[in-house]
Amino acid sequence: MIAIMADSHDNIPVIKEAVDFLNRERVDMVLHAGDLISPFTAKDFNELKMPFEAIFGNNDGEKDGLRAAYSNICDLDEFKVLEVDGVSIAMIHGHQEELVDCLARCGKYDVVVRGHSHQSSVEEKGSLIIDPGELCGYVSGKKTFILLDLDDLSHELVEL
């Protein structure tokens, strides 16, 4: 089971709540699809007891500071491809819809993880496209992430 989140936007109390939840649930890995925002968020994500992978979002302006702060947790980049338990996963923030669509339809990835919209959705377009919504809760009022079972790609929306 992996957790998929995005758009935490410096909301430290919610990041701490999510980290506590995920540590209690003992998920295998956490994926963050961008908009971490500030380097100081690394301190709380560093409390996760499982691997953490993240990418930049369109609002992550302080990239050098973020790379340095997250260097002990993960390497940050604009795009990542992961192979987790035989499941191929592409991670992109999603502010360019055409790229999300191309990744989903190219046939190379089982799952495309994206963020940016601040609205949770899961759709099949060649690949399973997962947008966990916003962890921060600033736009929708809902603080969400998704738990994904890699065995059958079943998923559950979690609202904090």
Coordinates of C-alpha atoms in Angstrom, one line a residue, residues 4-148:
I4 CA -0.2 9.5 -2.8
M5 CA -0.5 13.2 -2.0
A6 CA 0.1 16.6 -3.5
D7 CA -0.2 20.3 -2.9
S8 CA 0.7 20.4 0.8
H9 CA 1.5 24.2 0.4
D10 CA 3.3 24.6 3.7
N11 CA 0.4 23.6 5.8
I12 CA 2.5 22.2 8.7
P13 CA -0.3 21.1 11.0
V14 CA -1.8 19.0 8.2
I15 CA 1.5 17.6 7.1
K16 CA 2.2 16.5 10.7
E17 CA -1.3 14.9 10.9
A18 CA -0.7 13.1 7.6
V19 CA 2.7 11.9 8.7
D20 CA 1.3 10.6 12.0
F21 CA -1.5 8.8 10.1
L22 CA 0.8 7.2 7.6
N23 CA 3.2 6.0 10.2
R24 CA 0.4 4.5 12.2
E25 CA -1.0 2.8 9.1
R26 CA 2.5 1.6 8.1
V27 CA 2.1 2.3 4.4
D28 CA 5.1 1.1 2.3
M29 CA 5.9 4.4 0.5
V30 CA 4.7 8.0 0.2
L31 CA 4.6 9.8 -3.2
H32 CA 4.1 13.6 -3.3
A33 CA 3.2 15.1 -6.6
G34 CA 4.5 18.6 -6.0
D35 CA 3.9 22.0 -4.4
L36 CA 5.8 21.3 -1.2
I37 CA 6.6 25.1 -1.3
S38 CA 9.2 25.8 1.4
P39 CA 12.3 24.0 2.5
F40 CA 11.2 23.9 6.1
T41 CA 8.5 21.3 5.3
A42 CA 11.3 18.7 4.9
K43 CA 11.6 18.5 8.7
D44 CA 8.1 17.1 9.1
F45 CA 8.2 14.8 6.0
N46 CA 11.5 13.5 7.4
E47 CA 9.5 11.9 10.3
L48 CA 8.0 9.4 7.9
K49 CA 9.0 5.8 8.7
M50 CA 8.9 4.7 5.0
P51 CA 10.4 5.9 1.7
F52 CA 9.3 9.2 0.4
E53 CA 9.5 10.3 -3.2
A54 CA 8.5 13.8 -4.4
I55 CA 8.7 16.1 -7.4
F56 CA 8.5 19.8 -7.9
G57 CA 5.2 21.6 -8.6
N58 CA 4.6 24.9 -10.4
N59 CA 4.7 26.8 -7.1
D60 CA 8.0 25.4 -5.8
G61 CA 10.1 28.4 -6.6
E62 CA 12.9 27.9 -4.2
K63 CA 14.2 24.8 -5.9
D64 CA 17.8 24.9 -4.7
G65 CA 16.7 25.3 -1.1
L66 CA 14.2 22.5 -1.5
R67 CA 16.8 20.2 -3.0
A68 CA 19.1 20.9 -0.1
A69 CA 16.5 20.5 2.6
Y70 CA 15.1 17.2 1.1
S71 CA 18.5 15.8 0.1
N72 CA 18.4 13.2 3.0
I73 CA 14.8 12.2 2.1
C74 CA 14.7 12.1 -1.7
D75 CA 16.0 13.7 -4.9
L76 CA 13.6 16.3 -6.2
D77 CA 13.0 16.8 -9.9
E78 CA 10.3 17.9 -12.3
F79 CA 9.3 14.4 -13.2
K80 CA 10.0 10.9 -11.9
V81 CA 9.5 7.3 -13.1
L82 CA 9.3 4.6 -10.4
E83 CA 9.0 0.9 -10.4
V84 CA 7.3 -0.2 -7.2
D85 CA 6.4 -3.9 -6.6
G86 CA 6.2 -4.4 -10.4
V87 CA 4.0 -1.3 -11.0
S88 CA 5.3 1.4 -13.2
I89 CA 4.5 4.9 -11.9
A90 CA 5.1 8.3 -13.6
M91 CA 4.9 11.3 -11.4
I92 CA 4.3 14.8 -12.8
H93 CA 2.7 17.8 -11.1
G94 CA 0.1 18.2 -13.8
H95 CA -0.1 21.9 -14.6
Q96 CA 0.4 21.0 -18.2
E97 CA -2.7 18.8 -19.0
E98 CA -1.3 17.7 -22.4
L99 CA 1.7 16.1 -20.7
V100 CA -0.5 14.2 -18.2
D101 CA -2.7 13.0 -21.1
C102 CA 0.4 11.9 -23.2
L103 CA 1.9 10.0 -20.2
A104 CA -1.4 8.2 -19.6
R105 CA -2.0 7.2 -23.2
C106 CA 1.6 6.2 -24.1
G107 CA 1.2 2.7 -22.7
K108 CA 4.4 2.8 -20.7
Y109 CA 3.0 3.4 -17.2
D110 CA 0.5 1.6 -15.1
V111 CA -0.2 4.7 -13.0
V112 CA 0.3 8.4 -13.6
V113 CA 0.4 10.4 -10.4
R114 CA -0.4 14.1 -10.7
G115 CA -1.5 17.0 -8.6
H116 CA -2.1 20.7 -9.3
S117 CA -5.9 20.7 -9.6
H118 CA -6.6 20.6 -5.9
Q119 CA -9.5 18.2 -6.7
S120 CA -9.2 14.4 -6.1
S121 CA -9.9 12.2 -9.1
V122 CA -9.0 8.7 -10.4
E123 CA -9.6 8.0 -14.0
E124 CA -8.6 5.4 -16.6
K125 CA -7.1 6.7 -19.8
G126 CA -4.7 3.9 -20.8
S127 CA -3.0 4.4 -17.4
L128 CA -4.7 4.9 -14.1
I129 CA -4.4 8.7 -13.5
I130 CA -4.5 9.5 -9.8
D131 CA -4.9 13.1 -8.5
P132 CA -5.1 12.9 -4.7
G133 CA -6.5 16.4 -4.3
E134 CA -4.9 18.8 -2.0
L135 CA -3.3 17.9 1.3
C136 CA -3.4 21.5 2.4
G137 CA -7.1 22.0 2.2
Y138 CA -6.8 25.7 1.2
V139 CA -8.8 25.7 -2.0
S140 CA -11.4 22.9 -1.6
G141 CA -11.6 22.8 2.1
K142 CA -10.8 19.1 2.0
K143 CA -7.4 17.8 3.2
T144 CA -7.0 14.6 1.1
F145 CA -4.7 11.9 -0.1
I146 CA -5.1 8.5 -1.7
L147 CA -4.1 5.1 -0.5
L148 CA -3.3 2.8 -3.5

